[in-house]
mmCIF file with all atom_site columns, C-alpha atoms in Angstrom:
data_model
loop_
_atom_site.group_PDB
_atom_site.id
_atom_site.type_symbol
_atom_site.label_atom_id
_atom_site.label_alt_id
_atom_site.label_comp_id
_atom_site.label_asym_id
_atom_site.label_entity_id
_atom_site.label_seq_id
_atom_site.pdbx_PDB_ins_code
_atom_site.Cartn_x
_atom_site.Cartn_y
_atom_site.Cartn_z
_atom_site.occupancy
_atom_site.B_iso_or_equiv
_atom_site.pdbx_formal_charge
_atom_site.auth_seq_id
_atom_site.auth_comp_id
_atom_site.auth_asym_id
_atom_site.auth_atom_id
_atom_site.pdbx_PDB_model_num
ATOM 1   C CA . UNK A 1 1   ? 7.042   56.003  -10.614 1.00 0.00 ? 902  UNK A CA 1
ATOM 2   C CA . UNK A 1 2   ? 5.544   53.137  -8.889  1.00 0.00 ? 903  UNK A CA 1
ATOM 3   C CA . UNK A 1 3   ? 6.532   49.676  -9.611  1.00 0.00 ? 904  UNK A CA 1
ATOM 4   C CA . UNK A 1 4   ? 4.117   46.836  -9.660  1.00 0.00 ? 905  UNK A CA 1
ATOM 5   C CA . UNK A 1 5   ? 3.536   44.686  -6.874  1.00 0.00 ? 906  UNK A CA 1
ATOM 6   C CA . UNK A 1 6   ? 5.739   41.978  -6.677  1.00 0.00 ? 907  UNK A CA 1
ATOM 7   C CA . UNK A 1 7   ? 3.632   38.521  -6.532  1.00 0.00 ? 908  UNK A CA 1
ATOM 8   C CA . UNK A 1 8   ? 3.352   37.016  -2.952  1.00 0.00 ? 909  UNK A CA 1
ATOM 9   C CA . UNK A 1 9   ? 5.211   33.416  -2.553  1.00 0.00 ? 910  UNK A CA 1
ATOM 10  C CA . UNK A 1 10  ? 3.085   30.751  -2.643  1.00 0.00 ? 911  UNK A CA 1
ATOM 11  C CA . UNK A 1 11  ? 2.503   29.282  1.370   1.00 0.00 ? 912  UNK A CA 1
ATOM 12  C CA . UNK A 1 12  ? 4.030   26.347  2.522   1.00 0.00 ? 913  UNK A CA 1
ATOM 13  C CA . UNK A 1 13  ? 0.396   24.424  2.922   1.00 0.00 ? 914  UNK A CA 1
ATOM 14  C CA . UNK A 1 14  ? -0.276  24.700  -0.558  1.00 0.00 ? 915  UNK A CA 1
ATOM 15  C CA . UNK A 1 15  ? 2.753   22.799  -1.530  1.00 0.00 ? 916  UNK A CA 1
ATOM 16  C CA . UNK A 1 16  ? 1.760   20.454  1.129   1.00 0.00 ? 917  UNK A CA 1
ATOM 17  C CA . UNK A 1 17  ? -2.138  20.255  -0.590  1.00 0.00 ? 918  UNK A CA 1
ATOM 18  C CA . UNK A 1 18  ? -0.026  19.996  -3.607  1.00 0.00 ? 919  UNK A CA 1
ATOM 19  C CA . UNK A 1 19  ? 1.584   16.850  -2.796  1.00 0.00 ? 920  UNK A CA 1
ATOM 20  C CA . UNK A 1 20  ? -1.523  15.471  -0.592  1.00 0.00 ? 921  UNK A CA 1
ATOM 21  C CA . UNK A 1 21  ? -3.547  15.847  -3.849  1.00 0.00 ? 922  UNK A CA 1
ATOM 22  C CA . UNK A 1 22  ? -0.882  13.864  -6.248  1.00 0.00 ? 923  UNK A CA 1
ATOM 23  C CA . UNK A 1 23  ? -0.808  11.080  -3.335  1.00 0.00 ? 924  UNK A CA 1
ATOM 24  C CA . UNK A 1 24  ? -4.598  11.032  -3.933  1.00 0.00 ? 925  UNK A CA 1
ATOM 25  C CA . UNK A 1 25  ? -4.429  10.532  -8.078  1.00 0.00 ? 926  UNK A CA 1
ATOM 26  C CA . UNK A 1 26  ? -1.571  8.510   -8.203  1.00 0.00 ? 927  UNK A CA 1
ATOM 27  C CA . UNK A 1 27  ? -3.202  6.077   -5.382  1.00 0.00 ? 928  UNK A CA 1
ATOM 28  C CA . UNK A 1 28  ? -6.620  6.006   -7.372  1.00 0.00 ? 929  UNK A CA 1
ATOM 29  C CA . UNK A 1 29  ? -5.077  5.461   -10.778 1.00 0.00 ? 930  UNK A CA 1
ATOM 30  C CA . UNK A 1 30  ? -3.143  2.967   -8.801  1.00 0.00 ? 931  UNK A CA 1
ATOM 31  C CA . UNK A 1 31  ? -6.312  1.089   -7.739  1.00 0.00 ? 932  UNK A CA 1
ATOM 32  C CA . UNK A 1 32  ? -8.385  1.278   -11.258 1.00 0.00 ? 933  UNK A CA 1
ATOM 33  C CA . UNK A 1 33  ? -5.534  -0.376  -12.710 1.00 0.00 ? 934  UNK A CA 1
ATOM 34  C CA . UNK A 1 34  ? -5.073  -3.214  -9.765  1.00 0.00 ? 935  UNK A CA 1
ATOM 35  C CA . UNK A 1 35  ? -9.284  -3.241  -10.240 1.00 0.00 ? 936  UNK A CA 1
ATOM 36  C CA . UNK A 1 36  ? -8.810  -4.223  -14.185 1.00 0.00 ? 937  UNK A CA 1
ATOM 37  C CA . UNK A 1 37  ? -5.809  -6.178  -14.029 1.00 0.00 ? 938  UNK A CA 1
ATOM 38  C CA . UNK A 1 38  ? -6.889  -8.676  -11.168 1.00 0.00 ? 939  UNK A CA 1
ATOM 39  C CA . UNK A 1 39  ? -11.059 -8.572  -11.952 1.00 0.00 ? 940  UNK A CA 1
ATOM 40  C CA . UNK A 1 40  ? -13.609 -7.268  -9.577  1.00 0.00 ? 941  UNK A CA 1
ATOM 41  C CA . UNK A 1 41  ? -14.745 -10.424 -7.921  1.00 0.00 ? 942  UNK A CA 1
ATOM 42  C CA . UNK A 1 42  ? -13.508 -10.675 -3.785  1.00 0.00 ? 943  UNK A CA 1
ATOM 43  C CA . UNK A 1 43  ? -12.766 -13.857 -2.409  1.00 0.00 ? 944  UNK A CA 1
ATOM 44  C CA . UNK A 1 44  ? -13.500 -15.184 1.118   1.00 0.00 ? 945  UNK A CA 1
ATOM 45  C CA . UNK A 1 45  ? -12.059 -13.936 4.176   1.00 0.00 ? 946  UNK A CA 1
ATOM 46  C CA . UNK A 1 46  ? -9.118  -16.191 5.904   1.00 0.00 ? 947  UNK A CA 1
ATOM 47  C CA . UNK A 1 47  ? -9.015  -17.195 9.515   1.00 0.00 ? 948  UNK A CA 1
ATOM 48  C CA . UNK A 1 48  ? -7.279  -13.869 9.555   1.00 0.00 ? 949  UNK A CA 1
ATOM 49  C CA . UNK A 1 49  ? -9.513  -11.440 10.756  1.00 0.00 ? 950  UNK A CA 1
ATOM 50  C CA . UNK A 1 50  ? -8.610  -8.334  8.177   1.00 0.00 ? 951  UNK A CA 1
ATOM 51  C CA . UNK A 1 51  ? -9.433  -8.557  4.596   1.00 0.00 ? 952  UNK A CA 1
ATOM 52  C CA . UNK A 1 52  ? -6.228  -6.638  3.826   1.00 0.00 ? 953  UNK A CA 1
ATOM 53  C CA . UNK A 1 53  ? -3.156  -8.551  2.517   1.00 0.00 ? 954  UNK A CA 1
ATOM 54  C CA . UNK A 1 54  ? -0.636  -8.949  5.468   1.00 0.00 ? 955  UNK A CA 1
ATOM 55  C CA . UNK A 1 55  ? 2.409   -7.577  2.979   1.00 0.00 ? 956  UNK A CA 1
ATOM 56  C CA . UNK A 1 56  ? 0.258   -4.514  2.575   1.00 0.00 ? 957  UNK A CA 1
ATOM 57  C CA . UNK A 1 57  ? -0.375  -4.080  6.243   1.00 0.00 ? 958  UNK A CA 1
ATOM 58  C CA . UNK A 1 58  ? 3.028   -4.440  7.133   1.00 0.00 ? 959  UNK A CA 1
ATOM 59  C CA . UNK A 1 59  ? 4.320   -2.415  4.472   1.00 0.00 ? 960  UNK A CA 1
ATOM 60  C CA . UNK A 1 60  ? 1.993   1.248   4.966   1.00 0.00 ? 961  UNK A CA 1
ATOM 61  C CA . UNK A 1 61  ? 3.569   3.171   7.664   1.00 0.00 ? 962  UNK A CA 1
ATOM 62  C CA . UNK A 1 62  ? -0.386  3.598   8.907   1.00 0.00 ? 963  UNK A CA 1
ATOM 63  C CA . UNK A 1 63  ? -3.475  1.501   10.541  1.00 0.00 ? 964  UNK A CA 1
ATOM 64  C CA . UNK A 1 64  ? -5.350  0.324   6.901   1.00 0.00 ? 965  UNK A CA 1
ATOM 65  C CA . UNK A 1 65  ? -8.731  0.880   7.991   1.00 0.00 ? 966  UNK A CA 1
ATOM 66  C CA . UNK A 1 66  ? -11.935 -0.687  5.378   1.00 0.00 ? 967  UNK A CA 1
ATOM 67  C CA . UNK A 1 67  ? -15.700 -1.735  5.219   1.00 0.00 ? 968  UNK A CA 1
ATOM 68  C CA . UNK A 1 68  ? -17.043 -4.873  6.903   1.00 0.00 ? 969  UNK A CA 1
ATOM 69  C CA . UNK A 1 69  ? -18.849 -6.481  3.893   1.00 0.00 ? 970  UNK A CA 1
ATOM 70  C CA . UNK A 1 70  ? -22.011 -7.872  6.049   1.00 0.00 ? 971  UNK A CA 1
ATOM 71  C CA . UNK A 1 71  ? -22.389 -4.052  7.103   1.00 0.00 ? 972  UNK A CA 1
ATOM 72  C CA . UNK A 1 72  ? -22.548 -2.353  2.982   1.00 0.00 ? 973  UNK A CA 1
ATOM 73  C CA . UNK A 1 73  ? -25.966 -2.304  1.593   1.00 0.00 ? 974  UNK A CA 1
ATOM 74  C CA . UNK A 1 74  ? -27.546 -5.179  -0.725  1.00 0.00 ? 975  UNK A CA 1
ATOM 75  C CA . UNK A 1 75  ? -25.065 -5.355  -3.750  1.00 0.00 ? 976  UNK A CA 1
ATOM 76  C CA . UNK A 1 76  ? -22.330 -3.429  -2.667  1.00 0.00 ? 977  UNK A CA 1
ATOM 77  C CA . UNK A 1 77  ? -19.226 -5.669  -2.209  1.00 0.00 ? 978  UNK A CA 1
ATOM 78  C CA . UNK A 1 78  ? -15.628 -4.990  -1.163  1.00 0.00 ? 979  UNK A CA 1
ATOM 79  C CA . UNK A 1 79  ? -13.380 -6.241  -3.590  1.00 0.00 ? 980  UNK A CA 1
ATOM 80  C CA . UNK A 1 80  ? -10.733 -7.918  -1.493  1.00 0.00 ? 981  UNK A CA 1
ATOM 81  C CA . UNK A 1 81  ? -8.439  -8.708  -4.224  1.00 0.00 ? 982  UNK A CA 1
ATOM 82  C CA . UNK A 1 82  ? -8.640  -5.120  -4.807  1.00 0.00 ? 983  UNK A CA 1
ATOM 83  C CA . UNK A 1 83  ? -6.060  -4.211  -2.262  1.00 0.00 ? 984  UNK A CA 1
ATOM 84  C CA . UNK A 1 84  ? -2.743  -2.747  -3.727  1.00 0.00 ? 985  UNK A CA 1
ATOM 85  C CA . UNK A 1 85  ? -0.594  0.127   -2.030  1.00 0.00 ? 986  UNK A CA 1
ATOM 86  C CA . UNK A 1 86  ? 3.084   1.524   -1.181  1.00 0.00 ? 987  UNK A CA 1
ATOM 87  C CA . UNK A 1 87  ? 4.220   2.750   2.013   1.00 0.00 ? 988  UNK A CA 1
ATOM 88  C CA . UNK A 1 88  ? 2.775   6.632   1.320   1.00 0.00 ? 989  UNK A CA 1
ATOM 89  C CA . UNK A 1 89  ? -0.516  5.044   0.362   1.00 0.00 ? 990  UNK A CA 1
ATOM 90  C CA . UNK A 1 90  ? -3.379  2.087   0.450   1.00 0.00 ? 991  UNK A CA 1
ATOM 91  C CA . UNK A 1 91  ? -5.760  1.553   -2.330  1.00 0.00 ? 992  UNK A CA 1
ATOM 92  C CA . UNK A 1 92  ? -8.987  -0.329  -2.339  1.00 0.00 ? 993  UNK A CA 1
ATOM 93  C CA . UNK A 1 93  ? -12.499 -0.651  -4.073  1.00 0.00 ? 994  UNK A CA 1
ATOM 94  C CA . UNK A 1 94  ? -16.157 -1.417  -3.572  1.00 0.00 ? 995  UNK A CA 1
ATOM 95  C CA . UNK A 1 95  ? -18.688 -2.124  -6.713  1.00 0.00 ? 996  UNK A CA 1
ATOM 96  C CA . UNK A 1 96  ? -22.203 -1.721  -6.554  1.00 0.00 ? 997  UNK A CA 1
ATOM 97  C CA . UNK A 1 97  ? -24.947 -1.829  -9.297  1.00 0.00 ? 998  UNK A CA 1
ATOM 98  C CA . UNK A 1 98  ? -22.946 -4.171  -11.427 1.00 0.00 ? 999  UNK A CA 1
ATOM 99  C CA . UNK A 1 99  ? -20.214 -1.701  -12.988 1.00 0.00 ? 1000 UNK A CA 1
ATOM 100 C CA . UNK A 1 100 ? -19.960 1.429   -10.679 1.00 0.00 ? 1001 UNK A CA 1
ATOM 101 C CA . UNK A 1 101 ? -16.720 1.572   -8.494  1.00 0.00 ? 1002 UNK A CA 1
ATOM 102 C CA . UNK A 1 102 ? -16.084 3.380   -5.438  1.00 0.00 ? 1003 UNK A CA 1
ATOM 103 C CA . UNK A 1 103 ? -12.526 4.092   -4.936  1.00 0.00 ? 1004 UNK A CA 1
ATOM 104 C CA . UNK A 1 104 ? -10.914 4.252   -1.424  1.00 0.00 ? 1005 UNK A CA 1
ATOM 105 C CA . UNK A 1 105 ? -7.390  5.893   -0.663  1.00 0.00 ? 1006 UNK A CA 1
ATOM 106 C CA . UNK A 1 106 ? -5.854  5.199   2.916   1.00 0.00 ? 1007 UNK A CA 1
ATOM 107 C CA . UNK A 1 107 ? -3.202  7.462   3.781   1.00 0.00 ? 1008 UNK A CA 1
ATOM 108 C CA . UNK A 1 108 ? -1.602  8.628   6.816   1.00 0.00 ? 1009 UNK A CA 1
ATOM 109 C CA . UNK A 1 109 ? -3.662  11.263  8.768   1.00 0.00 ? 1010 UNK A CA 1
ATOM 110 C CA . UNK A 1 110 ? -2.331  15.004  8.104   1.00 0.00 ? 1011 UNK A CA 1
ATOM 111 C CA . UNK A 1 111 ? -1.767  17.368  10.708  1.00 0.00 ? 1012 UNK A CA 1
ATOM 112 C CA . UNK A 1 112 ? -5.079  19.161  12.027  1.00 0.00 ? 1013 UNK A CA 1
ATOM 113 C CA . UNK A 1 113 ? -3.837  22.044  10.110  1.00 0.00 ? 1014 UNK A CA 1
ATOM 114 C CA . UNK A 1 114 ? -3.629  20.091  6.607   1.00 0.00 ? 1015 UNK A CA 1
ATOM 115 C CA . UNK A 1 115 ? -7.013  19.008  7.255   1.00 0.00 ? 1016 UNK A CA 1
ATOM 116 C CA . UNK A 1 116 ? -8.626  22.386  7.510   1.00 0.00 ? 1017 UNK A CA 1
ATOM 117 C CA . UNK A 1 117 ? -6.201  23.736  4.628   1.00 0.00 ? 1018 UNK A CA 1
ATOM 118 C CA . UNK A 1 118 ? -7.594  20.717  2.521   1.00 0.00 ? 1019 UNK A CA 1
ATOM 119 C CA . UNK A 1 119 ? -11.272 21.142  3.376   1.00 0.00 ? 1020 UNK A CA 1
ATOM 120 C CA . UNK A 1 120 ? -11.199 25.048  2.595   1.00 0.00 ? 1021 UNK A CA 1
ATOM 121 C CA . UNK A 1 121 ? -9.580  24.616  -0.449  1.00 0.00 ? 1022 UNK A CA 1
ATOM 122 C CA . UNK A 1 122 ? -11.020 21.273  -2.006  1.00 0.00 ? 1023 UNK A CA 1
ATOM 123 C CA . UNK A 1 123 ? -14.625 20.637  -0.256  1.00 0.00 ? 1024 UNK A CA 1
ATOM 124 C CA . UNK A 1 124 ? -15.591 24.307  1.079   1.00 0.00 ? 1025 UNK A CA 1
ATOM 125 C CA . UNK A 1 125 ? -19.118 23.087  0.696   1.00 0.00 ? 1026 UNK A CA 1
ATOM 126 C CA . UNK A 1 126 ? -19.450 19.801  2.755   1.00 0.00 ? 1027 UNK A CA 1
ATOM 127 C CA . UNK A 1 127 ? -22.098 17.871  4.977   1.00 0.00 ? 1028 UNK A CA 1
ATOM 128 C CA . UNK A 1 128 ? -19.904 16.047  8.179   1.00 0.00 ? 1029 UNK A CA 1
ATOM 129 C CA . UNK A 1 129 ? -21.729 12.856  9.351   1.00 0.00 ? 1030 UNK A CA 1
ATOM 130 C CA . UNK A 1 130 ? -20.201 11.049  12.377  1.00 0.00 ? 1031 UNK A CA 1
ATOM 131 C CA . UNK A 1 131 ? -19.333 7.457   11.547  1.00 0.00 ? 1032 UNK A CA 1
ATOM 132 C CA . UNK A 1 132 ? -17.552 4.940   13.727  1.00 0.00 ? 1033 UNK A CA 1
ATOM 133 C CA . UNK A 1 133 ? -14.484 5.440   12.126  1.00 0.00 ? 1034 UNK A CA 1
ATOM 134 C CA . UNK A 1 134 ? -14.693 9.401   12.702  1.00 0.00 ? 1035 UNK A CA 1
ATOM 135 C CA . UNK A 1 135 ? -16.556 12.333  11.281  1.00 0.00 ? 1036 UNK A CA 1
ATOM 136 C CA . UNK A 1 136 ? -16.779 11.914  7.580   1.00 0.00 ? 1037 UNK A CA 1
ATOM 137 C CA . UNK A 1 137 ? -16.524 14.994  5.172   1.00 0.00 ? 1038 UNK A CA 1
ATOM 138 C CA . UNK A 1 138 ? -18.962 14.566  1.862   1.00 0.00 ? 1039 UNK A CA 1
ATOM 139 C CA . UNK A 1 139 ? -18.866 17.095  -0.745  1.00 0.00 ? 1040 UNK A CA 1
ATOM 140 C CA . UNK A 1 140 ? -17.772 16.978  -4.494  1.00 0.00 ? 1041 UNK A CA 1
ATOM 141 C CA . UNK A 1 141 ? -14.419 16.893  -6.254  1.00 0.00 ? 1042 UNK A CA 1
ATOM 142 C CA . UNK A 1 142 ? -14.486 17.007  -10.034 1.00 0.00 ? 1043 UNK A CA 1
ATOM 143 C CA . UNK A 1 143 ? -17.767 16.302  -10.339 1.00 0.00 ? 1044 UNK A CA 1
ATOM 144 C CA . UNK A 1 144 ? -17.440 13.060  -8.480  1.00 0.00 ? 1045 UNK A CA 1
ATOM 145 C CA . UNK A 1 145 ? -18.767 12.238  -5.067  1.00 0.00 ? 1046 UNK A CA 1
ATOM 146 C CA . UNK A 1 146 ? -15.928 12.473  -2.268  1.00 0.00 ? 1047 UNK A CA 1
ATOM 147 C CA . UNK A 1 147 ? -15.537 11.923  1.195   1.00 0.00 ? 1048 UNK A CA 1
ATOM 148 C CA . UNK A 1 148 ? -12.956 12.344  3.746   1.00 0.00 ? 1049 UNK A CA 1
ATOM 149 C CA . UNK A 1 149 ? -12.669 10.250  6.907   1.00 0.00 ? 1050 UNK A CA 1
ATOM 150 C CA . UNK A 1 150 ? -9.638  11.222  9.483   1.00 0.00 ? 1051 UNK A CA 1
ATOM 151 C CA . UNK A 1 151 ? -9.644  8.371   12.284  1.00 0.00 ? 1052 UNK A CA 1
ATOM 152 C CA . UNK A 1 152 ? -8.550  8.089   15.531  1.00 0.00 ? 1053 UNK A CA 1
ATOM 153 C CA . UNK A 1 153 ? -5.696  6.394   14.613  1.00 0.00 ? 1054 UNK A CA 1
ATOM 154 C CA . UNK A 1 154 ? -3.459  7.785   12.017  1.00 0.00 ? 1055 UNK A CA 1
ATOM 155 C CA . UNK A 1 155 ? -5.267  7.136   9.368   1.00 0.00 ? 1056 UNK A CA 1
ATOM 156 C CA . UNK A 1 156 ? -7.097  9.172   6.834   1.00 0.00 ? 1057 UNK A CA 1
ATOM 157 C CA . UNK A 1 157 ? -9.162  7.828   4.072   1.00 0.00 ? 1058 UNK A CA 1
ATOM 158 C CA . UNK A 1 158 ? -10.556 9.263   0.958   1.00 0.00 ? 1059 UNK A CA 1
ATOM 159 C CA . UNK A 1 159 ? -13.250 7.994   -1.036  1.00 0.00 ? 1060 UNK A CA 1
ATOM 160 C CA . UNK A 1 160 ? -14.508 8.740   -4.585  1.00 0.00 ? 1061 UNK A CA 1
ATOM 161 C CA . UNK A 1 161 ? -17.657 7.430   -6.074  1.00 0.00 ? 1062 UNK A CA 1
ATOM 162 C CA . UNK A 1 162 ? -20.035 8.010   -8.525  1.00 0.00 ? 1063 UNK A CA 1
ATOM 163 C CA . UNK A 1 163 ? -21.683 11.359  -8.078  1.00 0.00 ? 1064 UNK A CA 1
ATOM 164 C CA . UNK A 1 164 ? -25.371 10.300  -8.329  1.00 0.00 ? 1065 UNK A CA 1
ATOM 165 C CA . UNK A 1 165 ? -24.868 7.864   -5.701  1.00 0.00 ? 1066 UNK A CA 1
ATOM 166 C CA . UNK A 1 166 ? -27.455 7.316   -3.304  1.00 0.00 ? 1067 UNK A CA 1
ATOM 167 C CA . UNK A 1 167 ? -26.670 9.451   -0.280  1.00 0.00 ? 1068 UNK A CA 1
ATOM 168 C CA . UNK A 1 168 ? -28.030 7.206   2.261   1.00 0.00 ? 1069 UNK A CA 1
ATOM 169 C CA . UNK A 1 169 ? -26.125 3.825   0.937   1.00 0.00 ? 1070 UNK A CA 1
ATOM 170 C CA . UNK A 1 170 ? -23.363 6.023   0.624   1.00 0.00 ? 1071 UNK A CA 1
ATOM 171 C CA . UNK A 1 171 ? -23.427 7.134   4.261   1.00 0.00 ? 1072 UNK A CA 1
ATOM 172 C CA . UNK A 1 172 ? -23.482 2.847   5.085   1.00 0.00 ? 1073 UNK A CA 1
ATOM 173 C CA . UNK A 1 173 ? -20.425 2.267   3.527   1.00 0.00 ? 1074 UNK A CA 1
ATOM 174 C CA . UNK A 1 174 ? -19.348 4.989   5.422   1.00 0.00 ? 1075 UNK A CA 1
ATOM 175 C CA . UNK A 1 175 ? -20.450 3.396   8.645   1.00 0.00 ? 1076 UNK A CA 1
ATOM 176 C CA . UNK A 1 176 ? -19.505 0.341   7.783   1.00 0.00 ? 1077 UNK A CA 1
ATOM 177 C CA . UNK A 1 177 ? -15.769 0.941   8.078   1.00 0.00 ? 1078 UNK A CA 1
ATOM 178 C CA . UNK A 1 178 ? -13.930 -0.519  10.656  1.00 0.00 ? 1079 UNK A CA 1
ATOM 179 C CA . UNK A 1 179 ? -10.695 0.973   12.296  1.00 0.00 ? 1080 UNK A CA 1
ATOM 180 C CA . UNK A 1 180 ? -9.318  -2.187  13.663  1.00 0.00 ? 1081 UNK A CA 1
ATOM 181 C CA . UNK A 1 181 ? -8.578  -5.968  13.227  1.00 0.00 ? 1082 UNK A CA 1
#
């Protein structure tokens, strides 16, 4: 008699999406909450050039990499007290339209390998755009707009937002990110 096949283990780089996709949650529910506990307004910048809190800076293990607010479209604005993170990740928002949030996760950049393991598994179908801070990935994650955005330098950022967002403001807060202070 024959036995049944025995199940294949699973590969290593789907534990490694595994984790890469509970950094993702976690760091988004991490944001919503920092977005309703502190309010949506932003404040001014300082004399310091970046918008991002120095104790956050310091703290991620990774260049924190975000939108210049003169370069978003009319009524989209960075919420600068928005900022909240842990050394694995960096979480920030942007509102537009007076209640719809876009979320961004800044993580550091996976391996050229993770990257192609996470775009065939999560956002097969996908339009890539070249923005300053690299070549963006757009396609749709549970029904939400996403976008993926590995820099130059270490970085890698993921952004959620609603999913009938208008492609073309989209694609200037994409090009409105800047990779350095």
């Amino acid at each position: 008699t024959r036995s049944k096949p025995q199940p294949q283990p699973k590969r290593r780089h789907m534990g490694v999406m595994a984790v890469i996709i509970a950094i993702i949650v976690v760091a988004i529910i991490l944001g919503v909450w920092r977005i309703f506990i502190y309010g949506q307004e932003s404040t001014a910048t300082t004399q310091n050039t970046s918008v991002v809190p120095q104790a956050i800076r310091s703290h991620a293990g990774f260049p924190v990499p975000y939108p210049e607010q003169k370069k978003l479209p009319a009524g989209y604005i960075l919420n600068t007290n928005s900022f909240s993170g842990t050394g694995e990740a960096v979480v920030y928002s942007i509102t537009y339209d007076q209640n719809k949030t876009i979320a961004i996760t800044v993580q550091k950049k996976p391996s050229d390998d993770e990257l192609r393991a996470f775009y065939a598994n999560q956002i097969p179908i996908r339009n890539e755009i070249k923005v300053a801070a690299g070549t963006a990935a757009i396609g749709v994650i549970n029904d939400q707009t996403f976008a993926s955005i590995p820099t130059e330098n270490s970085a890698w950022l993921l952004i959620t937002a609603p999913k009938d967002i208008d492609q073309s403001s989209l694609k200037k807060v994409l090009q409105a990110i800047r990779t350095t202070d």
